[in-house]
Coordinates of C-alpha atoms and ligand atoms in Angstrom, one line a residue:
Chain A
M1402 CA 129.5 69.2 251.3
S1403 CA 130.7 66.6 253.5
G1404 CA 132.9 65.1 250.6
V1405 CA 134.3 68.5 250.2
A1406 CA 135.3 68.5 253.8
V1407 CA 136.8 65.0 253.7
S1408 CA 138.8 65.9 250.6
K1409 CA 140.0 69.0 252.0
D1410 CA 140.8 67.2 255.6
H1411 CA 142.9 64.9 253.1
E1412 CA 144.8 67.7 251.5
D1413 CA 145.5 69.5 255.0
S1414 CA 146.5 66.6 257.0
P1415 CA 149.6 65.3 255.4
R1416 CA 151.0 69.0 255.3
A1417 CA 150.1 69.6 258.8
Q1418 CA 151.8 66.6 259.9
E1419 CA 154.7 66.7 257.6
D1420 CA 157.9 66.0 259.6
L1421 CA 160.3 68.8 259.2
V1422 CA 163.0 68.0 261.8
V1423 CA 163.4 64.2 262.9
L1424 CA 165.8 63.3 265.7
S1425 CA 165.8 59.6 266.3
G1426 CA 168.0 57.7 268.8
V1427 CA 170.3 60.5 269.2
N1428 CA 173.0 60.6 271.9
K1429 CA 175.7 62.7 272.8
H1430 CA 178.7 62.5 275.3
F1431 CA 180.7 65.5 276.8
G1432 CA 183.4 63.2 278.0
A1433 CA 182.0 60.9 280.9
L1434 CA 178.7 62.9 280.8
H1435 CA 175.6 61.5 278.8
V1436 CA 174.1 64.8 277.9
L1437 CA 171.6 63.5 275.4
Q1438 CA 170.2 60.0 275.9
D1439 CA 168.1 58.3 273.4
I1440 CA 166.4 61.2 272.0
D1441 CA 163.4 61.0 269.5
L1442 CA 161.6 64.0 268.9
T1443 CA 159.7 64.9 265.4
I1444 CA 158.9 68.4 264.7
G1445 CA 156.2 69.0 262.0
R1446 CA 156.1 71.7 259.8
G1447 CA 154.6 74.9 261.2
E1448 CA 154.7 73.3 264.7
V1449 CA 156.1 75.5 267.7
V1450 CA 157.7 73.4 270.2
V1451 CA 158.8 74.7 273.6
V1452 CA 161.7 72.7 275.5
I1453 CA 161.6 73.3 279.0
G1454 CA 163.6 71.6 281.9
P1455 CA 166.0 71.9 284.8
S1456 CA 169.5 73.4 284.2
G1457 CA 172.0 70.9 282.8
S1458 CA 169.3 68.8 281.4
G1459 CA 170.8 69.3 277.8
K1460 CA 168.2 71.6 276.4
S1461 CA 170.9 74.0 274.6
T1462 CA 172.9 70.8 273.5
L1463 CA 169.7 69.3 271.9
C1464 CA 169.2 72.7 270.1
R1465 CA 172.4 72.9 269.0
T1466 CA 172.8 69.3 267.5
I1467 CA 170.0 70.4 265.1
N1468 CA 172.3 72.7 263.2
R1469 CA 175.1 70.6 264.1
L1470 CA 176.9 73.2 265.9
E1471 CA 177.4 70.0 268.2
T1472 CA 178.1 66.9 266.9
I1473 CA 176.3 63.6 267.7
D1474 CA 177.7 60.2 268.6
A1475 CA 175.0 58.2 267.8
G1476 CA 171.5 58.5 266.0
S1477 CA 170.1 60.4 263.0
I1478 CA 168.8 64.0 262.6
S1479 CA 167.2 64.8 259.5
I1480 CA 165.7 68.1 258.2
D1481 CA 163.0 68.3 255.4
G1482 CA 163.9 65.0 254.5
K1483 CA 167.5 65.2 254.4
P1484 CA 170.0 63.7 256.8
L1485 CA 172.4 66.3 258.4
P1486 CA 175.6 66.5 256.3
A1487 CA 178.8 66.2 257.8
E1488 CA 181.2 69.3 257.8
G1489 CA 181.7 71.1 254.6
R1490 CA 179.4 73.0 251.9
E1491 CA 176.5 70.8 252.4
L1492 CA 176.4 71.6 256.1
A1493 CA 176.7 75.1 255.5
R1494 CA 173.9 75.1 253.1
L1495 CA 171.8 73.2 255.6
R1496 CA 172.6 75.5 258.4
S1497 CA 171.4 78.6 256.4
D1498 CA 167.9 76.8 256.4
V1499 CA 167.8 76.7 260.1
G1500 CA 167.8 79.9 261.8
M1501 CA 169.2 80.3 265.4
V1502 CA 168.9 82.8 268.0
F1503 CA 171.2 82.9 271.2
Q1504 CA 170.6 83.9 274.4
S1505 CA 173.6 86.3 274.1
F1506 CA 172.5 87.6 271.0
N1507 CA 175.9 87.2 269.1
L1508 CA 175.4 90.3 266.8
F1509 CA 178.6 91.3 264.8
A1510 CA 180.0 94.0 266.8
H1511 CA 181.8 95.7 263.7
K1512 CA 178.7 95.8 261.7
T1513 CA 175.8 98.2 261.8
V1514 CA 172.4 96.7 262.6
L1515 CA 171.6 96.9 259.0
E1516 CA 174.8 95.0 257.8
N1517 CA 174.3 92.4 260.2
V1518 CA 170.9 91.3 258.6
M1519 CA 172.5 91.8 255.1
L1520 CA 175.6 89.9 255.7
G1521 CA 174.3 86.4 255.4
Q1522 CA 172.1 87.3 252.6
I1523 CA 174.9 88.4 250.6
K1524 CA 177.6 86.2 251.6
V1525 CA 175.5 83.1 251.9
R1526 CA 172.8 83.3 249.6
G1527 CA 174.3 85.5 247.2
T1528 CA 171.7 88.0 247.2
E1529 CA 172.4 91.3 245.5
K1530 CA 173.1 94.2 247.8
K1531 CA 170.0 96.1 247.0
A1532 CA 167.5 93.2 247.3
A1533 CA 169.4 92.4 250.5
E1534 CA 168.9 95.9 252.0
A1535 CA 165.3 96.0 251.0
K1536 CA 164.7 92.8 252.8
A1537 CA 166.8 93.6 255.9
R1538 CA 164.8 96.9 256.2
T1539 CA 161.6 95.0 255.9
L1540 CA 162.5 92.7 258.5
L1541 CA 163.8 95.4 260.8
E1542 CA 160.6 97.2 260.5
R1543 CA 158.7 94.0 261.4
V1544 CA 160.7 93.3 264.5
G1545 CA 160.5 97.1 265.4
V1546 CA 164.0 98.3 265.3
A1547 CA 163.9 100.2 261.8
A1548 CA 164.9 103.2 263.4
Q1549 CA 168.1 101.8 264.5
A1550 CA 169.4 100.5 261.2
E1551 CA 172.5 102.4 261.2
K1552 CA 173.7 102.0 264.8
Y1553 CA 175.9 99.5 266.0
P1554 CA 174.9 96.6 267.9
A1555 CA 176.4 98.1 271.4
Q1556 CA 174.3 101.2 271.0
L1557 CA 171.2 99.1 271.5
S1558 CA 169.4 97.7 274.3
G1559 CA 169.3 94.1 275.0
G1560 CA 165.8 93.8 273.9
Q1561 CA 166.6 95.4 270.6
Q1562 CA 169.9 93.6 270.0
Q1563 CA 167.8 90.3 270.2
R1564 CA 165.2 91.4 267.9
V1565 CA 167.9 92.4 265.2
A1566 CA 169.3 88.9 266.0
I1567 CA 165.9 87.6 265.1
A1568 CA 165.8 89.6 261.8
R1569 CA 169.4 88.3 261.0
A1570 CA 168.2 84.6 261.2
L1571 CA 164.9 85.3 259.4
A1572 CA 166.9 86.9 256.3
M1573 CA 168.0 83.8 255.4
G1574 CA 164.3 82.6 254.7
P1575 CA 164.7 79.5 257.3
K1576 CA 162.6 76.4 257.1
V1577 CA 162.9 76.3 261.2
M1578 CA 164.0 78.6 263.9
L1579 CA 165.7 77.7 266.9
F1580 CA 165.7 79.7 270.0
D1581 CA 168.0 79.1 272.9
E1582 CA 166.7 80.9 275.9
P1583 CA 166.1 84.2 273.8
T1584 CA 165.1 86.1 276.9
S1585 CA 167.4 85.1 279.5
A1586 CA 169.9 87.7 279.4
L1587 CA 167.3 90.4 279.0
D1588 CA 166.1 92.8 281.8
P1589 CA 162.7 91.9 282.6
E1590 CA 161.1 95.1 281.1
M1591 CA 162.4 94.0 277.6
I1592 CA 161.2 90.4 277.8
N1593 CA 158.2 91.2 276.2
E1594 CA 159.1 93.0 273.3
V1595 CA 161.0 90.0 272.2
L1596 CA 158.4 87.5 273.2
E1597 CA 155.9 89.4 271.1
V1598 CA 158.0 89.1 267.9
M1599 CA 158.4 85.4 268.8
Q1600 CA 154.5 85.1 269.2
Q1601 CA 153.8 86.9 265.8
L1602 CA 156.3 84.6 264.1
A1603 CA 154.2 81.6 265.7
R1604 CA 151.3 82.8 264.5
E1605 CA 152.7 83.4 260.7
G1606 CA 153.2 79.6 260.8
M1607 CA 157.0 79.6 261.4
T1608 CA 158.3 76.2 262.6
M1609 CA 160.1 76.9 265.8
V1610 CA 161.9 74.9 268.6
V1611 CA 162.3 77.1 271.7
V1612 CA 164.1 76.7 274.8
T1613 CA 162.8 78.9 277.5
H1614 CA 161.7 79.4 281.0
E1615 CA 158.8 81.8 279.9
M1616 CA 155.8 79.6 280.8
G1617 CA 153.5 82.3 279.5
F1618 CA 154.8 82.1 276.0
A1619 CA 154.8 78.3 276.2
R1620 CA 151.2 78.4 277.2
S1621 CA 150.0 80.9 274.7
A1622 CA 152.5 79.8 271.6
A1623 CA 153.4 76.5 271.9
D1624 CA 151.6 73.4 270.1
R1625 CA 153.6 71.2 272.3
V1626 CA 155.9 71.5 275.3
V1627 CA 158.9 68.9 275.7
F1628 CA 160.1 68.3 279.1
M1629 CA 163.6 67.3 279.6
A1630 CA 165.5 66.1 282.6
D1631 CA 168.9 64.4 283.1
G1632 CA 169.4 64.3 278.9
R1633 CA 166.1 62.5 278.5
I1634 CA 162.8 63.6 277.3
V1635 CA 160.9 62.8 280.1
E1636 CA 157.4 63.8 278.7
Q1637 CA 155.7 65.8 276.0
A1638 CA 152.3 67.1 275.7
S1639 CA 150.1 70.0 274.6
P1640 CA 150.5 72.9 277.0
E1641 CA 147.2 72.8 278.5
E1642 CA 147.7 69.3 279.3
F1643 CA 151.5 69.5 280.6
F1644 CA 150.8 72.6 282.8
S1645 CA 147.5 71.0 284.2
N1646 CA 148.2 67.6 284.4
P1647 CA 151.9 66.9 284.3
R1648 CA 152.6 63.1 284.5
S1649 CA 156.0 62.6 285.8
D1650 CA 157.3 63.3 288.9
R1651 CA 160.4 65.1 287.4
A1652 CA 157.8 67.5 285.8
K1653 CA 155.5 68.0 288.7
D1654 CA 158.8 68.9 290.8
F1655 CA 160.1 71.3 288.4
L1656 CA 156.7 73.0 287.7
S1657 CA 156.2 73.4 291.2
K1658 CA 159.7 75.0 291.6
I1659 CA 159.3 77.4 288.6
L1660 CA 155.4 78.3 289.1
H1661 CA 155.8 79.1 292.8
H1662 CA 158.2 81.7 292.5
Chain B
M816 CA 231.1 119.5 262.1
F817 CA 228.5 118.7 259.4
D818 CA 231.3 119.0 256.7
F819 CA 231.3 115.4 255.9
L820 CA 227.8 115.6 254.9
D821 CA 228.3 118.0 252.4
S822 CA 231.1 116.3 250.6
G823 CA 228.7 114.0 248.7
Q824 CA 230.7 111.1 249.7
Y825 CA 227.6 109.5 251.7
D826 CA 224.2 108.9 250.4
L827 CA 222.3 109.4 253.4
L828 CA 218.9 109.8 251.9
G829 CA 219.5 107.0 249.7
A830 CA 220.2 104.5 252.6
F831 CA 217.3 105.8 254.3
W832 CA 215.3 104.9 251.4
V833 CA 216.2 101.6 251.2
T834 CA 215.6 101.2 255.0
A835 CA 212.1 102.6 254.2
Q836 CA 211.6 100.4 251.3
L837 CA 212.9 97.3 253.1
A838 CA 210.6 98.3 255.9
L839 CA 207.7 98.7 253.6
Y840 CA 207.8 95.5 251.8
S841 CA 208.6 93.6 254.8
A842 CA 205.5 95.1 256.7
I843 CA 203.2 94.2 253.9
G844 CA 204.6 90.8 253.6
S845 CA 204.7 90.1 257.3
L846 CA 201.0 91.2 257.6
I847 CA 200.1 88.8 254.7
W848 CA 202.2 86.1 256.0
G849 CA 201.2 86.8 259.7
T850 CA 197.4 86.6 258.7
A851 CA 198.0 83.2 256.8
L852 CA 199.8 81.8 259.9
V853 CA 197.0 82.8 262.4
A854 CA 194.4 81.5 260.1
M855 CA 196.3 78.2 260.1
R856 CA 196.4 78.3 263.9
V857 CA 192.8 78.8 264.3
S858 CA 191.9 76.1 261.4
P859 CA 189.8 73.1 262.1
V860 CA 192.5 71.1 260.2
P861 CA 194.9 69.7 262.6
L862 CA 197.7 69.6 260.2
M863 CA 197.5 73.3 259.5
R864 CA 197.2 74.0 263.3
G865 CA 200.3 71.9 263.9
F866 CA 202.5 73.6 261.1
G867 CA 201.4 77.3 262.2
T868 CA 202.1 76.5 266.1
A869 CA 205.5 74.9 265.1
Y870 CA 206.6 77.4 262.5
V871 CA 205.6 80.2 265.0
N872 CA 207.5 78.7 267.8
L873 CA 210.6 77.8 265.9
V874 CA 210.9 81.1 264.0
R875 CA 209.9 83.5 266.7
N876 CA 212.6 82.1 269.1
T877 CA 215.4 82.0 266.5
P878 CA 217.6 85.2 266.6
L879 CA 216.6 87.5 263.6
T880 CA 220.2 87.6 262.3
V881 CA 220.3 83.8 262.0
V882 CA 216.9 83.9 260.0
I883 CA 218.8 86.8 257.7
V884 CA 221.8 84.9 257.2
A885 CA 220.1 81.7 256.8
C886 CA 218.4 83.2 253.8
S887 CA 221.6 84.4 252.3
F888 CA 223.9 81.6 252.7
G889 CA 220.9 78.7 252.7
L890 CA 218.8 80.0 250.0
N891 CA 221.2 82.1 247.9
Q892 CA 224.6 80.6 248.3
T893 CA 223.8 77.1 248.7
L894 CA 220.5 76.7 246.7
Q895 CA 221.1 79.7 244.2
V896 CA 217.9 81.3 244.9
T897 CA 218.0 84.6 243.7
L898 CA 214.2 85.6 243.9
G899 CA 214.7 87.3 240.3
G900 CA 217.4 89.9 241.6
D901 CA 220.0 90.8 239.2
D902 CA 222.9 92.0 241.0
F903 CA 224.5 91.4 244.6
E904 CA 222.5 94.5 245.9
Q905 CA 219.2 93.6 244.6
I906 CA 219.6 89.8 245.8
G907 CA 220.6 90.9 249.1
F908 CA 217.7 93.4 249.3
R909 CA 215.0 90.6 248.4
L910 CA 216.6 88.0 250.7
A911 CA 216.4 90.4 253.5
V912 CA 212.6 91.2 252.8
L913 CA 212.0 87.4 252.8
G914 CA 213.9 86.9 255.9
L915 CA 212.3 89.8 257.8
T916 CA 208.9 88.6 256.4
A917 CA 209.5 85.0 257.6
Y918 CA 210.4 86.5 260.9
T919 CA 208.0 89.4 261.8
G920 CA 205.3 87.3 260.3
T921 CA 205.6 85.2 263.5
F922 CA 204.9 88.3 265.7
V923 CA 202.0 89.7 263.6
C924 CA 200.4 86.2 263.9
E925 CA 200.9 86.4 267.7
A926 CA 199.4 89.9 268.0
L927 CA 196.5 88.8 265.7
R928 CA 195.9 86.1 267.9
S929 CA 195.5 88.1 271.0
G930 CA 193.1 90.3 268.8
I931 CA 191.1 87.1 267.9
N932 CA 190.5 86.2 271.7
T933 CA 188.8 89.7 272.0
V934 CA 185.9 88.5 269.9
P935 CA 183.2 86.6 271.5
A936 CA 183.1 83.0 270.6
G937 CA 179.4 83.3 270.3
Q938 CA 180.0 85.6 267.1
A939 CA 181.9 82.8 265.3
E940 CA 179.1 80.7 266.2
A941 CA 176.3 82.8 265.0
A942 CA 178.1 83.3 261.5
R943 CA 178.5 79.4 261.5
A944 CA 174.6 79.2 262.1
L945 CA 174.2 81.6 259.4
G946 CA 175.9 79.1 257.0
M947 CA 179.2 80.8 256.5
S948 CA 182.1 78.3 255.7
F949 CA 185.1 78.4 258.1
T950 CA 187.1 81.1 255.6
Q951 CA 184.0 83.2 255.6
V952 CA 183.5 83.2 259.3
L953 CA 187.2 84.3 259.7
T954 CA 187.6 86.9 257.0
L955 CA 184.0 88.5 257.4
V956 CA 183.7 88.1 261.3
I957 CA 186.8 87.3 263.3
L958 CA 189.6 88.7 261.3
P959 CA 188.1 92.5 260.9
Q960 CA 187.8 92.7 264.5
A961 CA 190.8 91.0 265.3
F962 CA 192.8 93.4 263.5
R963 CA 191.1 96.4 265.1
A964 CA 191.8 95.0 268.4
A965 CA 195.4 94.4 267.6
I966 CA 196.4 97.8 266.1
T967 CA 198.5 98.6 269.2
P968 CA 200.5 95.4 269.4
L969 CA 200.8 95.6 265.5
A970 CA 202.1 98.9 265.7
N971 CA 204.8 97.7 268.2
V972 CA 205.8 95.0 265.6
L973 CA 205.8 97.5 262.6
I974 CA 208.0 99.8 265.0
A975 CA 210.3 96.8 265.6
L976 CA 210.3 95.7 262.1
T977 CA 211.5 99.2 261.0
K978 CA 214.7 98.9 263.3
N979 CA 215.4 95.3 262.5
T980 CA 215.9 96.3 259.0
T981 CA 219.4 97.2 260.2
V982 CA 220.0 93.5 260.5
A983 CA 219.8 93.2 256.8
A984 CA 223.2 95.1 256.6
A985 CA 224.6 91.5 257.6
I986 CA 223.9 90.5 254.1
G987 CA 225.0 93.3 252.2
A988 CA 221.4 95.1 251.8
T989 CA 222.8 98.8 251.2
E990 CA 220.6 100.4 254.0
A991 CA 221.0 102.9 256.9
A992 CA 223.0 100.7 259.0
L993 CA 225.4 99.8 256.5
L994 CA 226.0 103.3 255.6
M995 CA 226.6 104.2 259.5
K996 CA 228.9 101.4 260.0
E997 CA 230.9 103.1 257.1
M998 CA 230.5 106.7 258.6
I999 CA 231.6 105.6 262.0
E1000 CA 234.7 104.0 260.4
N1001 CA 235.5 106.8 258.3
E1002 CA 234.6 109.9 260.5
A1003 CA 235.5 108.7 263.9
Q1004 CA 235.8 112.3 265.1
A1005 CA 232.1 112.9 264.7
L1006 CA 230.8 109.7 266.2
F1007 CA 228.0 111.2 268.2
T1008 CA 226.8 113.4 265.4
V1009 CA 226.6 109.9 263.2
F1010 CA 224.7 108.3 265.9
G1011 CA 222.5 111.4 266.4
I1012 CA 221.7 111.3 262.6
F1013 CA 220.8 107.8 262.3
A1014 CA 218.9 107.8 265.6
F1015 CA 217.0 110.8 264.1
G1016 CA 216.5 109.1 260.9
F1017 CA 214.8 106.0 262.5
I1018 CA 212.6 108.2 264.5
V1019 CA 211.6 109.9 261.6
L1020 CA 210.3 106.4 260.2
T1021 CA 209.0 105.0 263.1
L1022 CA 207.3 108.0 265.0
P1023 CA 204.5 108.5 262.3
T1024 CA 203.9 104.8 262.3
G1025 CA 203.0 104.8 266.1
L1026 CA 201.1 108.1 265.9
F1027 CA 199.0 107.0 263.0
M1028 CA 198.4 103.5 264.6
G1029 CA 197.6 105.1 267.8
W1030 CA 195.1 107.2 265.9
A1031 CA 193.6 104.3 264.1
A1032 CA 193.4 102.2 267.3
K1033 CA 191.1 104.6 268.6
R1034 CA 189.2 105.5 265.5
L1035 CA 188.5 101.8 264.7
A1036 CA 187.8 100.4 268.0
V1037 CA 184.8 97.9 267.8
K1038 CA 182.3 98.7 270.7
R1039 CA 181.3 96.2 272.8
Ligands
ATP1359 N1 181.0 72.2 275.4 C1 180.9 71.4 276.5 N2 181.5 70.5 277.5 C2 181.4 69.9 278.1 N3 180.4 69.7 278.9 C3 179.2 70.6 278.4 C4 179.6 71.4 277.4 N4 178.6 72.1 276.8 C5 177.5 71.7 278.0 N5 178.0 70.7 279.1 C6 177.4 69.9 279.7 O1 176.3 69.4 279.5 C7 175.2 69.3 280.2 C8 174.0 70.1 279.4 O2 174.1 71.2 279.1 P1 173.3 72.0 278.4 O3 173.9 73.4 278.4 O4 172.6 71.4 277.2 O5 172.0 72.2 279.4 P2 170.9 73.3 279.5 O6 169.4 72.4 279.7 O7 170.9 74.1 278.4 O8 171.0 73.8 280.9 P3 170.6 75.4 281.2 O9 169.1 75.6 281.4 O10 171.6 75.9 282.3 O11 171.0 76.4 279.9 C9 175.5 70.3 281.2 O12 175.9 69.6 282.4 C10 176.7 71.1 280.8 O13 177.8 71.4 282.0
MG1360 MG1 171.3 76.1 277.8

């Protein structure tokens, strides 16, 4: 019995700890501003990492370097064992494996909701139209906007648009999903509908990097909280540990500000 | 008063047909060339961007007559370019289309660029994040929206183009303005009738363009 348990452990543990996204020694400047300073961050497959920190600390930039929407000056980033390629076809392929959800939704305004979710599948993955549509409808169902499939983005509420944006990213079958403040542009009553979709994704085992100010989400869905300030990762810990016992003064200060609001 | 029209001496319809053809071919040409130019102007390749910017600024600020005459003298008479035309008339027509395209393309480019500016940058970023190439981002996301936003300025460009075809008379394309010149010389007594006829002819060509584009602009507007 114990032998079985041990061998099962052996099978499981490498998978659970398998590194999917690895940043090491990443540095980036915007002119004189050193936005990312010696960032070392490893995200395991299936792990949900929430990134928090004060405004301007480099959270968005960090997120965007992972699919090379921002280039880096030094260090290395690899995804699923492969280093990020330079500009070109290889990079495009890698980007298609990294889903990204933006604060401002960024749906294609001239395409219907359904077409938004089909476009990448057809043009990037080369999926057939029928199959792409079927997948799109399934995903729209999953995020709860199937009824809006034929509408244009401008006809949807912010919460609905953001859920479509999540479906659009999921349609590529990404290995990891990046969320950059996905609920910050939403009216309060719409925040939960988006967070629920994200919770569900997390439960299903999606690897996620989430920049957010939603501490409730961090508490309930995150495996790890990464706290950034001034371009550095100041500390990282499990949510329970981080919220109950932050070690750095920066983190204590930050938490006291956002939690006593 | 309209007697001279019945004489069969002047081929009014024929001349306006040439004008319409000049306008049509040049419109197609300049839409294509203008799209290519704007693609260069927003491309990530510095050499392309440089060429696009230099070309637009040079050609846009050159008088059309100079561009057309340069096509005729420079290309045809000096370099013997005939563009496959057989006779003087055909060569003149083709060179005129080339000159009008080279010139009007710059205005199409700038109209499209204003259209591109209406597309939120985030959409291009989202498209890139999906794994689209630069060409895909441009042709699937940016340009379709840019064209719709640029319909009104494009209509102005096309109307100006239609009227600019008259410059082709300078190199012997047998279009409406050339005929008008001939009629003014021969029918001095009916000067204002002649003017009226040609003004009317151009309105017949341009007004529908304007109306159609206005309708299309409303119809195709991207909701934001
Ligand atoms: N394209 C850019 N050019 C120059 N500076 C930039 C650029 N993008 C961001 N910055 C600067 O880099 C710093 C980090 O920006 P970033 O957007 O990563 O911060 P953030 O942690 O996401 O902040 P917020 O919570 O406000 O979104 C900021 O000071 C910002 O002004
Ligand atoms: Mg940010």
